[in-house]
Coordinates of C-alpha atoms in Angstrom, one line a residue:
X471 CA 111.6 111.1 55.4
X472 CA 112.3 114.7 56.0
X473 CA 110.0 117.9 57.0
X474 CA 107.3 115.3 58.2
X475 CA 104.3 116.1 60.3
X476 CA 101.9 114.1 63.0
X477 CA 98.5 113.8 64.3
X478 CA 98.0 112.3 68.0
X479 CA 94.5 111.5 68.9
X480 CA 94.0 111.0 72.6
X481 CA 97.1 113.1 72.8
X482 CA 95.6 113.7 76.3
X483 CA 95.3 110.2 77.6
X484 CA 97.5 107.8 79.3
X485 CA 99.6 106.5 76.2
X486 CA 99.2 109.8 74.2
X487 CA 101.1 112.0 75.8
X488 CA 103.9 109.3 76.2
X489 CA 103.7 109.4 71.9
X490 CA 103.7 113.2 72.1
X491 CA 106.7 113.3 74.2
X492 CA 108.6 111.0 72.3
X493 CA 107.4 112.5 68.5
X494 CA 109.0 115.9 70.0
X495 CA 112.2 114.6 70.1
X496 CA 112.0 113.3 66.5
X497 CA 114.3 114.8 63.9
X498 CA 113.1 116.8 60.8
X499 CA 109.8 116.6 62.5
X500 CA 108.1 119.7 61.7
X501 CA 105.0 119.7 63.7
X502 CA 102.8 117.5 66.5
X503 CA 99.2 117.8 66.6
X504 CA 97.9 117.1 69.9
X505 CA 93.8 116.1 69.6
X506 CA 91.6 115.0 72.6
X507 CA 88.1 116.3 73.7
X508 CA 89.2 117.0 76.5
X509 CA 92.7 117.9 77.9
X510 CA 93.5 117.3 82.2
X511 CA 94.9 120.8 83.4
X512 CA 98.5 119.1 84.2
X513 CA 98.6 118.1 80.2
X514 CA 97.4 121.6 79.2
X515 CA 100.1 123.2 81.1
X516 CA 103.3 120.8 79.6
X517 CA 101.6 120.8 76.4
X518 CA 101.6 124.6 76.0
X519 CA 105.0 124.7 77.6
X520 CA 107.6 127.5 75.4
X521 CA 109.4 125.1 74.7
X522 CA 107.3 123.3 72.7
X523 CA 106.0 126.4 70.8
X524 CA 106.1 126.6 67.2
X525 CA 105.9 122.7 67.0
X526 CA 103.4 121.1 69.3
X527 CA 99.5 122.5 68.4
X528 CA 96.9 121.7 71.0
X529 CA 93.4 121.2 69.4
X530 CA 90.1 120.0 70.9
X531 CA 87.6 118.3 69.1
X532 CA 85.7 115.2 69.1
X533 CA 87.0 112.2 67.1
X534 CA 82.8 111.7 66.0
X535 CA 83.1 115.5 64.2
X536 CA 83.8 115.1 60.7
X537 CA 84.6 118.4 60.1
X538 CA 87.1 118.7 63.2
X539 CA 89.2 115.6 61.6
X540 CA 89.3 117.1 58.1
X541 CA 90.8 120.0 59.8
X542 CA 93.5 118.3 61.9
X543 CA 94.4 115.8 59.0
X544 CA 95.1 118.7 56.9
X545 CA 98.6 119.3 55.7
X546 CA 99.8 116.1 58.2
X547 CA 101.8 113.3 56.9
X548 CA 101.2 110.4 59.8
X549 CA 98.1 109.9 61.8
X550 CA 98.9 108.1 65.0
X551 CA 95.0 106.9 66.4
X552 CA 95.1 106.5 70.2
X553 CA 91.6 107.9 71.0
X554 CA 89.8 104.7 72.8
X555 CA 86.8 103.9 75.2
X556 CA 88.3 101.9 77.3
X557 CA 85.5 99.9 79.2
X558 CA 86.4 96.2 80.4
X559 CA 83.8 96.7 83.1
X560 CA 81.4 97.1 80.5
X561 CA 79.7 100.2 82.3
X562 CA 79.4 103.0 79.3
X563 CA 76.2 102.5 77.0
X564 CA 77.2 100.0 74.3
X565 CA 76.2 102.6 71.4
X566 CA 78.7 105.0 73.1
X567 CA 81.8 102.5 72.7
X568 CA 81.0 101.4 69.3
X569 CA 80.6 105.2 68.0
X570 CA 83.9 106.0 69.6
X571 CA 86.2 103.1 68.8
X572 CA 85.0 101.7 65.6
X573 CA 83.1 104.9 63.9
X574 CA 84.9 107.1 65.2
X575 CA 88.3 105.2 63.4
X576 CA 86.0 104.7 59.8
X577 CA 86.1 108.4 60.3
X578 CA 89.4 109.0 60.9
X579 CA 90.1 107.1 57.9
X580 CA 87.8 109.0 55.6
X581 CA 89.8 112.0 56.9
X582 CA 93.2 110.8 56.0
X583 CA 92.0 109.6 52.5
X584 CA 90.6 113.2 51.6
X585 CA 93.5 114.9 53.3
X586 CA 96.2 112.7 51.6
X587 CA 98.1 111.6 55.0
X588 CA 100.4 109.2 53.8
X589 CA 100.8 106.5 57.3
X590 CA 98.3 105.7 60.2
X591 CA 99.1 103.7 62.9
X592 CA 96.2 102.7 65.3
X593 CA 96.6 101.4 68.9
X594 CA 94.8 98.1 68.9
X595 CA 94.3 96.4 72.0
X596 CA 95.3 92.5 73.1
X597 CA 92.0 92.2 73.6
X598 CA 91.3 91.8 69.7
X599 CA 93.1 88.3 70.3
X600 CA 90.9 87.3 73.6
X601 CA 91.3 85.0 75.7
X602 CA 88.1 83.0 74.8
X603 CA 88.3 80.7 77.1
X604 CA 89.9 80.6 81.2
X605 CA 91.0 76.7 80.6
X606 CA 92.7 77.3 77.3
X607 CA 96.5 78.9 78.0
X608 CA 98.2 81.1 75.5
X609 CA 101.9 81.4 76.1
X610 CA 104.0 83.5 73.9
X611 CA 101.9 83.5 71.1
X612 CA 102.4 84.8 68.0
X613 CA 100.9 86.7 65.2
X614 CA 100.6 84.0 62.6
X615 CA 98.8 82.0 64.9
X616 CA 95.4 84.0 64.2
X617 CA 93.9 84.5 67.5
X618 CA 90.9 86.3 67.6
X619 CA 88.3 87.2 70.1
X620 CA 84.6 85.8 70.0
X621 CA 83.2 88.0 72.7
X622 CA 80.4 90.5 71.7
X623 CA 80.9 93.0 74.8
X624 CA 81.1 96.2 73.3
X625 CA 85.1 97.1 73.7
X626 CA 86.7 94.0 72.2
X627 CA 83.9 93.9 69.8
X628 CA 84.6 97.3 68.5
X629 CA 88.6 97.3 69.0
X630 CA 88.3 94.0 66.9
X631 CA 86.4 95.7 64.3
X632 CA 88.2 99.0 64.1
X633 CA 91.7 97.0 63.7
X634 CA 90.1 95.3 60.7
X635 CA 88.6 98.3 59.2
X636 CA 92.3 100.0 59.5
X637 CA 94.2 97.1 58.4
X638 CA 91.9 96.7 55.3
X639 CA 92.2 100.9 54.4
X640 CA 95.9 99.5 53.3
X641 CA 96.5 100.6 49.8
X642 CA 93.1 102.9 49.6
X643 CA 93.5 105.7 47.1
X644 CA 94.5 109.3 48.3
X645 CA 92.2 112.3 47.0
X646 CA 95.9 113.8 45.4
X647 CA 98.1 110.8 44.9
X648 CA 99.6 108.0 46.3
X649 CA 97.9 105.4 48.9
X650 CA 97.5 104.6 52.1
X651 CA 99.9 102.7 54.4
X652 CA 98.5 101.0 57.7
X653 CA 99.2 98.9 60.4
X654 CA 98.1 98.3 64.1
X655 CA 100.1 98.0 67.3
X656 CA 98.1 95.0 70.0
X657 CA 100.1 96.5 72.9
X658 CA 99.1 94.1 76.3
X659 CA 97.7 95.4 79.2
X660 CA 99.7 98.5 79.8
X661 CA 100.9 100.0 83.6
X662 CA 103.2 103.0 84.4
X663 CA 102.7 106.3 85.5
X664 CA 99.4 107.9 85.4
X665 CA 98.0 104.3 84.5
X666 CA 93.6 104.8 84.8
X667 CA 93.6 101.0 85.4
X668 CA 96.6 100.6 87.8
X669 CA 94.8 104.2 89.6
X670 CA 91.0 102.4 90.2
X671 CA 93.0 99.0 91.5
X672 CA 94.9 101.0 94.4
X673 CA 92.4 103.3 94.6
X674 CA 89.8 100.5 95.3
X675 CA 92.4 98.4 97.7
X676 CA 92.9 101.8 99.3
X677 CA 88.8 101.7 100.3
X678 CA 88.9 98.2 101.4
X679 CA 91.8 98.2 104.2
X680 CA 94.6 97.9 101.9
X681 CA 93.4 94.7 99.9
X682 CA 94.0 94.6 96.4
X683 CA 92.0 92.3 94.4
X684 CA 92.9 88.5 93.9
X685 CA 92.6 86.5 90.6
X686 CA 93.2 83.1 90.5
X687 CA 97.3 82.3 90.9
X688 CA 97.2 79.9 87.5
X689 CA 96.0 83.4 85.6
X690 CA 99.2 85.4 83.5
X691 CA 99.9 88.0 81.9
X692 CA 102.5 89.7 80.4
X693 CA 102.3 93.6 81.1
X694 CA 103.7 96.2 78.9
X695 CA 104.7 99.5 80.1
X696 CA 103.5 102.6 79.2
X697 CA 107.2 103.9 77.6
X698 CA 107.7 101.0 75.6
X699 CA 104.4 101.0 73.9
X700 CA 104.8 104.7 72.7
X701 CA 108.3 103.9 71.9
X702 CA 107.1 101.3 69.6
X703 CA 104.3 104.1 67.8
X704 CA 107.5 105.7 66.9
X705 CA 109.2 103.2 65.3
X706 CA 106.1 102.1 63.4
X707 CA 105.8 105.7 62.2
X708 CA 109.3 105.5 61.2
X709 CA 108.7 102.4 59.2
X710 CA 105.8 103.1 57.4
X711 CA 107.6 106.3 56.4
X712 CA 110.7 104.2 55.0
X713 CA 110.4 103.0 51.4
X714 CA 112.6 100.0 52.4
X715 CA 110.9 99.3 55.7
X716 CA 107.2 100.2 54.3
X717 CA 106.2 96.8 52.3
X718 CA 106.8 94.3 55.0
X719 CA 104.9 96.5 57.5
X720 CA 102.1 98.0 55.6
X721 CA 99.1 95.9 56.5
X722 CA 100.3 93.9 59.7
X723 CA 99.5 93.7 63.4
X724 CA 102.5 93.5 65.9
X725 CA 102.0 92.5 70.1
X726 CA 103.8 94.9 72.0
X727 CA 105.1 93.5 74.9
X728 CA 108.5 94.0 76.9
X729 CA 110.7 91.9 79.6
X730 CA 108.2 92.7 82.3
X731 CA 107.7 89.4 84.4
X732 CA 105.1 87.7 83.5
X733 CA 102.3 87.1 86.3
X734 CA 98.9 87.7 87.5
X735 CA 97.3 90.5 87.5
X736 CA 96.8 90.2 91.7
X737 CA 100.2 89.5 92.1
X738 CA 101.3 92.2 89.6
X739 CA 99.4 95.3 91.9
X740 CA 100.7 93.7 94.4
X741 CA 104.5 93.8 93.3
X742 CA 103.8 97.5 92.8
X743 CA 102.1 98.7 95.8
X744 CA 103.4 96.7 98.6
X745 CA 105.8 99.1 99.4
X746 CA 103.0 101.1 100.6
X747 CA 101.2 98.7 102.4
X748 CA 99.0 97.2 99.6
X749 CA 98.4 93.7 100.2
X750 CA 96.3 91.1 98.3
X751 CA 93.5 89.7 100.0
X752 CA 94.1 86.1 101.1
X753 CA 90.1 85.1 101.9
X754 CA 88.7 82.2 100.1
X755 CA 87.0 83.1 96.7
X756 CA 85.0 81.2 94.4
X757 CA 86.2 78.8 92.0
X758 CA 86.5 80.2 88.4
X759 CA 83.9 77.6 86.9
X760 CA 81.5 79.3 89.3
X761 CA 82.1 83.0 88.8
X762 CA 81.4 82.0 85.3
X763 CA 78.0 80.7 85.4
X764 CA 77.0 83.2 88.0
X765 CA 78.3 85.6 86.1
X766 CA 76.1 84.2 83.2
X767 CA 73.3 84.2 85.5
X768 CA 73.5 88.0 85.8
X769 CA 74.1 88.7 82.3
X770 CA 70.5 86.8 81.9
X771 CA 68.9 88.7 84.0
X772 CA 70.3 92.3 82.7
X773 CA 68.8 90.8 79.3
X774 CA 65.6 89.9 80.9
X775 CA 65.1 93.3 83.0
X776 CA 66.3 95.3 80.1
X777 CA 62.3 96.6 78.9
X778 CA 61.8 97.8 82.7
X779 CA 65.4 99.1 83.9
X780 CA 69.2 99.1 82.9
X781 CA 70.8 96.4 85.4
X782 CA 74.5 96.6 85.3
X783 CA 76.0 92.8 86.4
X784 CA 78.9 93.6 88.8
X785 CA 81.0 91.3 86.4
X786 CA 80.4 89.5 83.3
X787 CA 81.7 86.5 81.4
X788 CA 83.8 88.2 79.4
X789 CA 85.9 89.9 82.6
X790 CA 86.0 86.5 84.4
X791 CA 87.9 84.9 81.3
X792 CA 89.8 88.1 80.9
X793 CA 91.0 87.9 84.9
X794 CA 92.1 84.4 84.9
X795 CA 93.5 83.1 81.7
X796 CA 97.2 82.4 80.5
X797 CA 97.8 84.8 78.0
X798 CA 101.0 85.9 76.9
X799 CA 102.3 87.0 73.9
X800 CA 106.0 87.2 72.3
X801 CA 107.2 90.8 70.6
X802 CA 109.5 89.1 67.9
X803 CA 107.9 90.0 64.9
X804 CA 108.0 93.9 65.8
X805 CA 110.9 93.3 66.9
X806 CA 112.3 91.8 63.7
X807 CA 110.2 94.4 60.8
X808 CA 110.4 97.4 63.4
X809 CA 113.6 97.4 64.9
X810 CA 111.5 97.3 68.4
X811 CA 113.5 96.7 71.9
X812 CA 112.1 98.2 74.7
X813 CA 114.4 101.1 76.0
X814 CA 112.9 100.9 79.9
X815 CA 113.6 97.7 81.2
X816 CA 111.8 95.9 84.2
X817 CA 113.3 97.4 86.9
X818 CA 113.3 101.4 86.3
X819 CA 109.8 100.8 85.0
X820 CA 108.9 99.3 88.0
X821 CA 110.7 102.3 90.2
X822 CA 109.1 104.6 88.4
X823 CA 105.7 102.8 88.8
X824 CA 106.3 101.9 92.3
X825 CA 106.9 106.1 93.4
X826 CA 104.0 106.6 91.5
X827 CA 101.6 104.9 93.3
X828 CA 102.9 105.7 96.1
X829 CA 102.1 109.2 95.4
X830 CA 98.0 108.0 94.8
X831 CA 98.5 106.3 98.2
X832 CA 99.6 109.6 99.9
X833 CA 96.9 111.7 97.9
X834 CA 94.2 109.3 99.0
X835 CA 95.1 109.6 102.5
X836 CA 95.4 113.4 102.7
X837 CA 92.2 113.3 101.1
X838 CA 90.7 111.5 103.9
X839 CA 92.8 113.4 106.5
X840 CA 91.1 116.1 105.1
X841 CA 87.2 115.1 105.0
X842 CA 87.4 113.7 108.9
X843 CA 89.1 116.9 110.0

């Protein structure tokens, strides 16, 4: 367990730097490797902080060059794999999302087998598990009961595929000695501070008069937030480290979710910004049966116009089932092999959430202060 070292990828994104934070404060942790292609000025400057000198290194690279992986694995003892396209909307080239999240991971892999890093833990998505279907409801399922998505769009595709691939490097040889240990974190969908997602939804209701976006009231989720689901990286790196802990983990998936209320996504913006005047948007809209088949409709007709121009439908199938299902899932079994409870509960999530957006409210208005003045 002691004089360990870590690799981050997407140290730089929304979760990373959470994971970075928390690995920092880990004990006989020697050093944190921070990789992302690209690093936002605000993560640059806390990254290269002084006090984090001597045992945080920054490195850019992209997660596609071999040669850049072999170099960051080297000398490391757990490879935490955050690095994601993260497309719902299904806007990025399909080719770029599969490169990224499933090659990009078989790379990765590789990497840690030549470079003999002992753990990697790879952030999975809920979206592996579906939903399939809008009229089928999953409350607080579990991981034994083998949910799996059937949708080909290119992020759930390619999470789904990457998990496997990681899952099934378990026990693979190292170039020295020793093998392998895996396992994936399905962490739900995941809000807090800096959140891309939770950013486009305010910044969006922001451009329409203040009306966030309404999904039908029988859809639910179960959000995670952002400190929890790093929190739970840590314990998983812990685990897999632990001769004890390390056979009942090695291999396995765990949902990460916390005691956030469980709701629509609608109602869940809503419960953040309507301190600041978001509201959702009570017009009529069209029943779910029919957003589906028009939404099947469109997808026809990308297919159809594909040899004379790239049509982008403004939603698909796979984001109407995703918007209005019951979906939920129960963290017991991480719980139970990883020691997981959330350490931020509901409420200081949510106050830290709520002053958040409040701040993207305030930055979108000076913004347009600033372009009528």
């Amino acid at each position: 367990m002691a004089g360990w070292s870590c690799l981050v990828t997407g140290a730089g994104g929304f979760l990373g730097q959470w994971i970075v934070r928390f690995l920092l404060e880990e004990k006989e942790l020697q050093e944190v490797r921070a990789l992302d292609k690209v690093f936002r000025p605000e993560v640059q400057e806390e990254f290269s902080s002084p006090q984090h000198k001597g045992k945080l290194t920054v490195l850019q690279g992209d997660i596609l060059d071999k040669q850049c992986l072999r170099r960051a694995c080297q000398g490391v003892s757990v490879v935490i794999h955050t690095a994601a396209v993260i497309d719902p909307g299904e806007a990025l080239p399909r080719e770029t999302v599969m490169n990224i999240n499933l090659k990009g991971t078989q790379l990765l892999l590789e990497a840690c087998a030549q470079a003999n890093v002992r753990a990697f833990i790879y952030t999975s998505s809920i979206e592996v598990a579906g939903p399939n279907s809008y009229s089928e409801a999953v409350r607080n399922g579990r991981e034994e009961d083998n949910h799996e998505s059937r949708w080909a769009s290119a992020y759930p595709y390619s999470k789904r595929l990457a998990e496997k691939a990681v899952l099934a490097a378990d026990g693979w040889a190292l170039a020295g000695s020793g093998t392998l240990h895996t396992c994936a974190l399905r962490p739900m969908y995941i809000y807090g501070e800096g959140s891309p997602l939770l950013h486009a939804d305010v910044t969006r209701a922001l451009e329409n008069d203040g009306l966030l976006h309404y999904n039908t009231k029988r859809s639910v989720a179960n959000p995670v937030y952002v400190g929890n689901v790093a929190w739970a990286h840590i314990l998983a790196s812990r685990a897999l480290r632990d001769p004890e802990q390390a056979p009942r983990v090695r291999g396995q998936f765990y949902y990460i979710s916390d005691d956030t209320p469980h709701q629509s996504y609608g109602d869940f913006s809503y419960a953040l910004g309507r301190e600041w005047g978001l509201r959702l948007d009570s017009r009529a809209r069209l029943p779910v049966a029919l957003q589906y088949w028009l939404a099947f409709l469109l997808e026809l007709a990308s297919f159809l116009l594909r040899p004379l121009c790239r049509f982008r439908p403004p939603f698909t199938r796979h984001l109407v089932t995703l918007s209005n299902s019951v979906f939920t899932f129960s963290y017991e079994k991480a719980q139970r092999d990883l020691g997981y409870e959330p350490p931020f509960r509901w409420e200081e999530a949510k106050q830290k959430t709520v002053q958040w957006v409040g701040s993207v409210v305030e930055q979108h208005r000076e913004a347009g202060k600033a372009k009528t003045g």
